[in-house]
PDB file of N, CA and C in Angstrom:
ATOM      1  N   MET A 448     119.516-129.076-221.053  1.00 86.00           N
ATOM      2  CA  MET A 448     121.018-128.317-220.810  1.00 86.00           C
ATOM      3  C   MET A 448     121.407-128.171-222.377  1.00 86.00           C
ATOM      4  N   LYS A 449     122.107-127.088-222.461  1.00 93.00           N
ATOM      5  CA  LYS A 449     122.616-126.871-223.794  1.00 93.00           C
ATOM      6  C   LYS A 449     124.253-127.496-223.960  1.00 93.00           C
ATOM      7  N   TYR A 450     124.556-127.989-224.733  1.00 91.00           N
ATOM      8  CA  TYR A 450     126.106-128.320-224.707  1.00 91.00           C
ATOM      9  C   TYR A 450     126.888-127.643-225.775  1.00 91.00           C
ATOM     10  N   LYS A 451     128.379-127.400-225.379  1.00 94.00           N
ATOM     11  CA  LYS A 451     129.210-126.816-226.402  1.00 94.00           C
ATOM     12  C   LYS A 451     130.428-127.594-226.540  1.00 94.00           C
ATOM     13  N   LYS A 452     130.632-127.962-227.920  1.00 94.00           N
ATOM     14  CA  LYS A 452     131.943-128.900-228.028  1.00 94.00           C
ATOM     15  C   LYS A 452     133.165-128.061-227.818  1.00 94.00           C
ATOM     16  N   VAL A 453     134.027-128.927-227.091  1.00 93.00           N
ATOM     17  CA  VAL A 453     135.398-128.132-226.808  1.00 93.00           C
ATOM     18  C   VAL A 453     136.425-129.031-227.106  1.00 93.00           C
ATOM     19  N   LEU A 454     137.535-128.800-227.740  1.00 94.00           N
ATOM     20  CA  LEU A 454     138.576-129.580-228.110  1.00 94.00           C
ATOM     21  C   LEU A 454     139.568-129.371-227.062  1.00 94.00           C
ATOM     22  N   LEU A 455     139.967-130.382-226.276  1.00 93.00           N
ATOM     23  CA  LEU A 455     141.341-130.119-225.203  1.00 93.00           C
ATOM     24  C   LEU A 455     142.525-131.053-225.781  1.00 93.00           C
ATOM     25  N   ASN A 456     143.421-130.578-225.354  1.00 97.00           N
ATOM     26  CA  ASN A 456     144.867-131.450-225.552  1.00 97.00           C
ATOM     27  C   ASN A 456     145.021-131.791-223.939  1.00 97.00           C
ATOM     28  N   LEU A 457     145.061-133.170-223.802  1.00 97.00           N
ATOM     29  CA  LEU A 457     145.455-133.790-222.526  1.00 97.00           C
ATOM     30  C   LEU A 457     146.954-134.361-222.585  1.00 97.00           C
ATOM     31  N   PRO A 458     147.583-134.234-221.270  1.00 97.00           N
ATOM     32  CA  PRO A 458     148.375-135.126-221.346  1.00 97.00           C
ATOM     33  C   PRO A 458     148.264-136.813-221.455  1.00 97.00           C
ATOM     34  N   GLU A 459     149.033-137.740-221.888  1.00 97.00           N
ATOM     35  CA  GLU A 459     148.517-138.808-222.238  1.00 97.00           C
ATOM     36  C   GLU A 459     148.079-139.743-221.076  1.00 97.00           C
ATOM     37  N   THR A 460     148.858-139.250-219.905  1.00 97.00           N
ATOM     38  CA  THR A 460     148.418-139.938-218.566  1.00 97.00           C
ATOM     39  C   THR A 460     146.970-139.631-218.222  1.00 97.00           C
ATOM     40  N   VAL A 461     146.799-138.320-218.469  1.00 97.00           N
ATOM     41  CA  VAL A 461     145.355-137.760-217.796  1.00 97.00           C
ATOM     42  C   VAL A 461     144.305-138.531-218.779  1.00 97.00           C
ATOM     43  N   ALA A 462     144.602-138.326-220.185  1.00 97.00           N
ATOM     44  CA  ALA A 462     143.546-139.128-221.263  1.00 97.00           C
ATOM     45  C   ALA A 462     143.479-140.546-221.012  1.00 97.00           C
ATOM     46  N   SER A 463     144.446-141.347-220.564  1.00 97.00           N
ATOM     47  CA  SER A 463     144.321-142.657-220.403  1.00 97.00           C
ATOM     48  C   SER A 463     143.328-142.818-218.898  1.00 97.00           C
ATOM     49  N   ASP A 464     143.603-141.944-217.807  1.00 97.00           N
ATOM     50  CA  ASP A 464     142.682-142.007-216.759  1.00 97.00           C
ATOM     51  C   ASP A 464     141.400-141.810-217.102  1.00 97.00           C
ATOM     52  N   LEU A 465     141.034-140.567-217.929  1.00 97.00           N
ATOM     53  CA  LEU A 465     139.955-140.393-218.322  1.00 97.00           C
ATOM     54  C   LEU A 465     139.276-141.474-219.162  1.00 97.00           C
ATOM     55  N   GLU A 466     139.737-142.219-220.037  1.00 96.00           N
ATOM     56  CA  GLU A 466     139.062-143.146-220.592  1.00 96.00           C
ATOM     57  C   GLU A 466     138.907-144.313-219.586  1.00 96.00           C
ATOM     58  N   LYS A 467     139.750-144.648-218.607  1.00 97.00           N
ATOM     59  CA  LYS A 467     139.631-145.833-217.643  1.00 97.00           C
ATOM     60  C   LYS A 467     138.511-145.536-216.780  1.00 97.00           C
ATOM     61  N   PHE A 468     138.479-144.320-216.254  1.00 96.00           N
ATOM     62  CA  PHE A 468     137.450-143.970-215.262  1.00 96.00           C
ATOM     63  C   PHE A 468     135.906-143.553-215.679  1.00 96.00           C
ATOM     64  N   ALA A 469     136.008-143.051-217.110  1.00 97.00           N
ATOM     65  CA  ALA A 469     134.739-143.106-217.734  1.00 97.00           C
ATOM     66  C   ALA A 469     134.108-144.137-218.084  1.00 97.00           C
ATOM     67  N   ASN A 470     135.019-145.134-218.340  1.00 96.00           N
ATOM     68  CA  ASN A 470     134.277-146.555-218.727  1.00 96.00           C
ATOM     69  C   ASN A 470     133.815-147.231-217.407  1.00 96.00           C
ATOM     70  N   ALA A 471     134.477-147.105-216.362  1.00 96.00           N
ATOM     71  CA  ALA A 471     134.021-147.407-214.998  1.00 96.00           C
ATOM     72  C   ALA A 471     132.974-146.750-214.295  1.00 96.00           C
ATOM     73  N   VAL A 472     132.896-145.425-214.563  1.00 94.00           N
ATOM     74  CA  VAL A 472     131.826-144.667-213.762  1.00 94.00           C
ATOM     75  C   VAL A 472     130.896-144.094-214.805  1.00 94.00           C
ATOM     76  N   GLU A 473     130.998-143.755-215.804  1.00 95.00           N
ATOM     77  CA  GLU A 473     129.969-143.251-216.705  1.00 95.00           C
ATOM     78  C   GLU A 473     129.628-144.102-218.129  1.00 95.00           C
ATOM     79  N   ASP A 474     129.691-145.369-218.164  1.00 95.00           N
ATOM     80  CA  ASP A 474     129.536-146.119-219.020  1.00 95.00           C
ATOM     81  C   ASP A 474     130.362-145.613-220.332  1.00 95.00           C
ATOM     82  N   GLY A 475     131.328-145.200-220.194  1.00 95.00           N
ATOM     83  CA  GLY A 475     132.303-144.986-221.158  1.00 95.00           C
ATOM     84  C   GLY A 475     132.011-143.491-221.775  1.00 95.00           C
ATOM     85  N   ASN A 476     131.271-142.748-221.352  1.00 96.00           N
ATOM     86  CA  ASN A 476     130.972-141.287-221.529  1.00 96.00           C
ATOM     87  C   ASN A 476     132.159-140.338-221.093  1.00 96.00           C
ATOM     88  N   LYS A 477     132.955-140.262-221.847  1.00 96.00           N
ATOM     89  CA  LYS A 477     133.994-139.504-221.470  1.00 96.00           C
ATOM     90  C   LYS A 477     133.883-138.055-221.209  1.00 96.00           C
ATOM     91  N   SER A 478     132.648-137.471-222.125  1.00 96.00           N
ATOM     92  CA  SER A 478     132.279-135.888-222.025  1.00 96.00           C
ATOM     93  C   SER A 478     131.735-135.942-220.680  1.00 96.00           C
ATOM     94  N   GLN A 479     130.805-136.925-220.366  1.00 96.00           N
ATOM     95  CA  GLN A 479     130.083-136.660-219.100  1.00 96.00           C
ATOM     96  C   GLN A 479     130.850-136.793-217.987  1.00 96.00           C
ATOM     97  N   PHE A 480     131.899-137.711-218.158  1.00 97.00           N
ATOM     98  CA  PHE A 480     133.003-137.775-216.753  1.00 97.00           C
ATOM     99  C   PHE A 480     133.779-136.421-216.907  1.00 97.00           C
ATOM    100  N   ALA A 481     134.178-136.058-217.939  1.00 97.00           N
ATOM    101  CA  ALA A 481     134.785-134.619-217.833  1.00 97.00           C
ATOM    102  C   ALA A 481     134.022-133.673-217.332  1.00 97.00           C
ATOM    103  N   ALA A 482     132.854-133.542-217.697  1.00 96.00           N
ATOM    104  CA  ALA A 482     132.152-132.143-217.475  1.00 96.00           C
ATOM    105  C   ALA A 482     131.805-132.493-215.971  1.00 96.00           C
ATOM    106  N   LYS A 483     131.566-133.516-215.411  1.00 97.00           N
ATOM    107  CA  LYS A 483     131.447-133.533-213.899  1.00 97.00           C
ATOM    108  C   LYS A 483     132.664-133.420-213.212  1.00 97.00           C
ATOM    109  N   ALA A 484     133.905-133.792-213.606  1.00 97.00           N
ATOM    110  CA  ALA A 484     135.126-133.491-212.909  1.00 97.00           C
ATOM    111  C   ALA A 484     135.520-131.863-213.032  1.00 97.00           C
ATOM    112  N   ILE A 485     135.201-131.392-214.148  1.00 97.00           N
ATOM    113  CA  ILE A 485     135.455-129.944-214.187  1.00 97.00           C
ATOM    114  C   ILE A 485     134.571-129.122-213.636  1.00 97.00           C
ATOM    115  N   ALA A 486     133.201-129.503-213.578  1.00 97.00           N
ATOM    116  CA  ALA A 486     132.038-128.832-212.627  1.00 97.00           C
ATOM    117  C   ALA A 486     132.527-128.960-210.926  1.00 97.00           C
ATOM    118  N   GLY A 487     133.081-130.019-210.479  1.00 98.00           N
ATOM    119  CA  GLY A 487     133.474-130.381-209.278  1.00 98.00           C
ATOM    120  C   GLY A 487     134.541-129.358-209.086  1.00 98.00           C
ATOM    121  N   GLN A 488     135.600-129.210-209.983  1.00 98.00           N
ATOM    122  CA  GLN A 488     136.772-128.499-209.797  1.00 98.00           C
ATOM    123  C   GLN A 488     136.260-126.751-209.665  1.00 98.00           C
ATOM    124  N   VAL A 489     135.563-126.296-210.702  1.00 98.00           N
ATOM    125  CA  VAL A 489     134.703-125.068-210.741  1.00 98.00           C
ATOM    126  C   VAL A 489     134.075-124.907-209.346  1.00 98.00           C
ATOM    127  N   GLU A 490     133.331-125.820-208.886  1.00 98.00           N
ATOM    128  CA  GLU A 490     132.827-125.548-207.550  1.00 98.00           C
ATOM    129  C   GLU A 490     133.797-125.270-206.345  1.00 98.00           C
ATOM    130  N   TYR A 491     134.745-126.056-206.403  1.00 98.00           N
ATOM    131  CA  TYR A 491     135.849-125.932-205.217  1.00 98.00           C
ATOM    132  C   TYR A 491     136.584-124.435-205.383  1.00 98.00           C
ATOM    133  N   TYR A 492     136.788-124.075-206.584  1.00 98.00           N
ATOM    134  CA  TYR A 492     137.602-122.550-206.713  1.00 98.00           C
ATOM    135  C   TYR A 492     136.318-121.705-206.391  1.00 98.00           C
ATOM    136  N   ARG A 493     135.288-121.846-206.727  1.00 97.00           N
ATOM    137  CA  ARG A 493     134.184-120.776-206.391  1.00 97.00           C
ATOM    138  C   ARG A 493     133.892-120.675-205.009  1.00 97.00           C
ATOM    139  N   LYS A 494     133.943-121.769-204.159  1.00 97.00           N
ATOM    140  CA  LYS A 494     133.965-121.704-202.661  1.00 97.00           C
ATOM    141  C   LYS A 494     135.203-121.075-202.207  1.00 97.00           C
ATOM    142  N   LEU A 495     136.225-121.341-202.666  1.00 97.00           N
ATOM    143  CA  LEU A 495     137.516-120.876-202.204  1.00 97.00           C
ATOM    144  C   LEU A 495     137.451-119.123-202.334  1.00 97.00           C
ATOM    145  N   LEU A 496     137.090-118.708-203.555  1.00 97.00           N
ATOM    146  CA  LEU A 496     136.753-117.391-203.823  1.00 97.00           C
ATOM    147  C   LEU A 496     135.921-116.682-202.741  1.00 97.00           C
ATOM    148  N   HIS A 497     134.655-117.528-202.635  1.00 97.00           N
ATOM    149  CA  HIS A 497     133.760-117.015-201.785  1.00 97.00           C
ATOM    150  C   HIS A 497     134.305-116.899-200.308  1.00 97.00           C
ATOM    151  N   THR A 498     134.923-117.800-199.762  1.00 96.00           N
ATOM    152  CA  THR A 498     135.630-117.902-198.419  1.00 96.00           C
ATOM    153  C   THR A 498     136.562-116.554-198.317  1.00 96.00           C
ATOM    154  N   ALA A 499     137.420-116.462-199.286  1.00 96.00           N
ATOM    155  CA  ALA A 499     138.339-115.464-199.057  1.00 96.00           C
ATOM    156  C   ALA A 499     137.587-113.814-199.207  1.00 96.00           C
ATOM    157  N   LYS A 500     136.452-113.879-199.916  1.00 96.00           N
ATOM    158  CA  LYS A 500     135.914-112.872-199.842  1.00 96.00           C
ATOM    159  C   LYS A 500     135.064-112.480-198.442  1.00 96.00           C
ATOM    160  N   MET A 501     134.575-113.480-197.867  1.00 96.00           N
ATOM    161  CA  MET A 501     134.035-113.510-196.409  1.00 96.00           C
ATOM    162  C   MET A 501     135.104-113.255-195.588  1.00 96.00           C
ATOM    163  N   ARG A 502     136.310-113.642-195.407  1.00 95.00           N
ATOM    164  CA  ARG A 502     137.259-113.449-194.455  1.00 95.00           C
ATOM    165  C   ARG A 502     137.509-111.917-194.469  1.00 95.00           C
ATOM    166  N   ASP A 503     137.787-111.466-195.898  1.00 94.00           N
ATOM    167  CA  ASP A 503     138.007-109.843-196.185  1.00 94.00           C
ATOM    168  C   ASP A 503     137.014-109.070-195.273  1.00 94.00           C
ATOM    169  N   ALA A 504     135.406-109.538-195.783  1.00 95.00           N
ATOM    170  CA  ALA A 504     134.547-108.760-195.094  1.00 95.00           C
ATOM    171  C   ALA A 504     134.442-108.972-193.791  1.00 95.00           C
ATOM    172  N   TYR A 505     134.877-110.111-193.042  1.00 94.00           N
ATOM    173  CA  TYR A 505     134.805-110.316-191.591  1.00 94.00           C
ATOM    174  C   TYR A 505     136.079-109.261-190.862  1.00 94.00           C
ATOM    175  N   ALA A 506     137.214-109.281-191.490  1.00 93.00           N
ATOM    176  CA  ALA A 506     138.291-108.513-191.333  1.00 93.00           C
ATOM    177  C   ALA A 506     137.914-106.964-191.061  1.00 93.00           C
ATOM    178  N   ALA A 507     137.447-106.514-192.206  1.00 92.00           N
ATOM    179  CA  ALA A 507     136.900-105.159-192.267  1.00 92.00           C
ATOM    180  C   ALA A 507     135.939-104.661-191.374  1.00 92.00           C
ATOM    181  N   SER A 508     135.057-105.589-191.097  1.00 94.00           N
ATOM    182  CA  SER A 508     134.017-105.420-190.238  1.00 94.00           C
ATOM    183  C   SER A 508     134.648-105.174-188.605  1.00 94.00           C
ATOM    184  N   ALA A 509     135.507-106.242-188.438  1.00 93.00           N
ATOM    185  CA  ALA A 509     136.207-106.297-186.984  1.00 93.00           C
ATOM    186  C   ALA A 509     137.012-104.964-186.743  1.00 93.00           C
ATOM    187  N   GLU A 510     137.677-104.750-188.028  1.00 91.00           N
ATOM    188  CA  GLU A 510     138.493-103.329-187.635  1.00 91.00           C
ATOM    189  C   GLU A 510     137.378-102.185-187.645  1.00 91.00           C
ATOM    190  N   GLU A 511     136.560-102.031-188.140  1.00 91.00           N
ATOM    191  CA  GLU A 511     135.520-101.188-188.234  1.00 91.00           C
ATOM    192  C   GLU A 511     135.065-100.987-186.884  1.00 91.00           C
ATOM    193  N   GLY A 512     134.872-102.130-186.271  1.00 91.00           N
ATOM    194  CA  GLY A 512     134.154-102.225-184.696  1.00 91.00           C
ATOM    195  C   GLY A 512     135.048-101.831-183.824  1.00 91.00           C
ATOM    196  N   LEU A 513     136.289-102.391-184.041  1.00 90.00           N
ATOM    197  CA  LEU A 513     137.656-101.626-183.126  1.00 90.00           C
ATOM    198  C   LEU A 513     137.510-100.351-183.260  1.00 90.00           C
ATOM    199  N   HIS A 514     137.389 -99.793-184.460  1.00 89.00           N
ATOM    200  CA  HIS A 514     137.662 -98.255-184.466  1.00 89.00           C
ATOM    201  C   HIS A 514     136.344 -97.629-183.781  1.00 89.00           C
ATOM    202  N   VAL A 515     135.183 -97.921-183.727  1.00 90.00           N
ATOM    203  CA  VAL A 515     134.068 -97.397-183.161  1.00 90.00           C
ATOM    204  C   VAL A 515     134.522 -97.660-181.621  1.00 90.00           C
ATOM    205  N   THR A 516     134.683 -98.842-181.219  1.00 90.00           N
ATOM    206  CA  THR A 516     135.243 -98.958-179.826  1.00 90.00           C
ATOM    207  C   THR A 516     136.133 -97.898-179.144  1.00 90.00           C
ATOM    208  N   GLN A 517     137.042 -97.661-180.032  1.00 88.00           N
ATOM    209  CA  GLN A 517     138.123 -96.903-179.579  1.00 88.00           C
ATOM    210  C   GLN A 517     137.685 -95.569-179.417  1.00 88.00           C
ATOM    211  N   GLU A 518     136.804 -94.877-180.554  1.00 86.00           N
ATOM    212  CA  GLU A 518     136.223 -93.656-180.466  1.00 86.00           C
ATOM    213  C   GLU A 518     135.298 -93.348-179.204  1.00 86.00           C
ATOM    214  N   TRP A 519     134.649 -94.306-178.762  1.00 90.00           N
ATOM    215  CA  TRP A 519     133.696 -94.373-177.784  1.00 90.00           C
ATOM    216  C   TRP A 519     134.561 -94.579-176.270  1.00 90.00           C
ATOM    217  N   LYS A 520     135.602 -95.144-176.247  1.00 90.00           N
ATOM    218  CA  LYS A 520     136.468 -95.396-174.922  1.00 90.00           C
ATOM    219  C   LYS A 520     136.562 -94.160-174.043  1.00 90.00           C
ATOM    220  N   LEU A 521     136.909 -93.135-174.585  1.00 86.00           N
ATOM    221  CA  LEU A 521     137.258 -91.883-173.901  1.00 86.00           C
ATOM    222  C   LEU A 521     135.844 -91.404-173.278  1.00 86.00           C
ATOM    223  N   LEU A 522     134.910 -91.434-173.901  1.00 88.00           N
ATOM    224  CA  LEU A 522     133.527 -90.930-173.383  1.00 88.00           C
ATOM    225  C   LEU A 522     133.136 -92.106-172.429  1.00 88.00           C
ATOM    226  N   ASP A 523     133.410 -93.440-172.613  1.00 88.00           N
ATOM    227  CA  ASP A 523     132.900 -94.430-171.489  1.00 88.00           C
ATOM    228  C   ASP A 523     134.002 -94.384-170.418  1.00 88.00           C
ATOM    229  N   ASP A 524     135.084 -94.182-170.467  1.00 87.00           N
ATOM    230  CA  ASP A 524     136.106 -93.811-169.226  1.00 87.00           C
ATOM    231  C   ASP A 524     135.534 -92.685-168.554  1.00 87.00           C
ATOM    232  N   GLU A 525     135.369 -91.737-169.173  1.00 87.00           N
ATOM    233  CA  GLU A 525     134.811 -90.355-168.582  1.00 87.00           C
ATOM    234  C   GLU A 525     133.568 -90.492-167.764  1.00 87.00           C
ATOM    235  N   LEU A 526     132.578 -91.274-168.177  1.00 89.00           N
ATOM    236  CA  LEU A 526     131.274 -91.520-167.548  1.00 89.00           C
ATOM    237  C   LEU A 526     131.544 -92.517-166.605  1.00 89.00           C
ATOM    238  N   TRP A 527     132.570 -93.447-166.421  1.00 91.00           N
ATOM    239  CA  TRP A 527     132.680 -94.341-165.311  1.00 91.00           C
ATOM    240  C   TRP A 527     133.447 -93.727-164.283  1.00 91.00           C
ATOM    241  N   SER A 528     134.306 -92.583-164.521  1.00 89.00           N
ATOM    242  CA  SER A 528     135.054 -91.788-163.883  1.00 89.00           C
ATOM    243  C   SER A 528     134.101 -90.970-162.886  1.00 89.00           C
ATOM    244  N   ARG A 529     133.109 -90.333-163.673  1.00 89.00           N
ATOM    245  CA  ARG A 529     131.808 -89.692-162.984  1.00 89.00           C
ATOM    246  C   ARG A 529     131.073 -90.472-162.047  1.00 89.00           C
ATOM    247  N   LEU A 530     130.844 -91.590-162.574  1.00 90.00           N
ATOM    248  CA  LEU A 530     129.920 -92.588-161.628  1.00 90.00           C
ATOM    249  C   LEU A 530     130.564 -92.804-160.287  1.00 90.00           C
ATOM    250  N   ASP A 531     131.949 -93.188-160.509  1.00 88.00           N
ATOM    251  CA  ASP A 531     132.919 -93.531-159.436  1.00 88.00           C
ATOM    252  C   ASP A 531     132.723 -92.463-158.354  1.00 88.00           C
ATOM    253  N   GLU A 532     133.128 -91.186-158.913  1.00 87.00           N
ATOM    254  CA  GLU A 532     133.073 -90.002-157.986  1.00 87.00           C
ATOM    255  C   GLU A 532     131.661 -89.945-157.284  1.00 87.00           C
ATOM    256  N   ILE A 533     130.501 -89.941-157.780  1.00 87.00           N
ATOM    257  CA  ILE A 533     129.208 -89.892-157.509  1.00 87.00           C
ATOM    258  C   ILE A 533     128.957 -91.240-156.144  1.00 87.00           C
ATOM    259  N   GLU A 534     129.614 -92.240-156.452  1.00 87.00           N
ATOM    260  CA  GLU A 534     129.726 -93.262-155.439  1.00 87.00           C
ATOM    261  C   GLU A 534     130.519 -92.937-154.473  1.00 87.00           C
ATOM    262  N   LYS A 535     131.456 -92.255-154.435  1.00 86.00           N
ATOM    263  CA  LYS A 535     132.430 -91.789-153.557  1.00 86.00           C
ATOM    264  C   LYS A 535     131.642 -91.014-152.468  1.00 86.00           C
ATOM    265  N   LYS A 536     130.955 -90.156-152.963  1.00 83.00           N
ATOM    266  CA  LYS A 536     130.395 -89.081-152.343  1.00 83.00           C
ATOM    267  C   LYS A 536     129.087 -89.758-151.495  1.00 83.00           C
ATOM    268  N   LYS A 537     128.698 -90.724-151.609  1.00 75.00           N
ATOM    269  CA  LYS A 537     127.324 -91.378-151.069  1.00 75.00           C
ATOM    270  C   LYS A 537     127.940 -91.617-149.613  1.00 75.00           C
TER     271      LYS A 537
END
């Protein structure tokens, strides 16, 4: 995997937590700890975006389905009316 050096300015409390948790979890490797934390956040936001797109697509599909149903309702009502008339004649 290729790496790119990035300079970040962090609040002192965040930098302190980075140091503390990197020592506890990643044998002091702050870059590795930060990369995993950032990758986790990126994945979280990627999923949020994907979910929003899916909701929009489902809403559009439901709206389209409702439109088609409404278009066919007149024909459907007419057909049932004719069938009712045929049944009454029997």
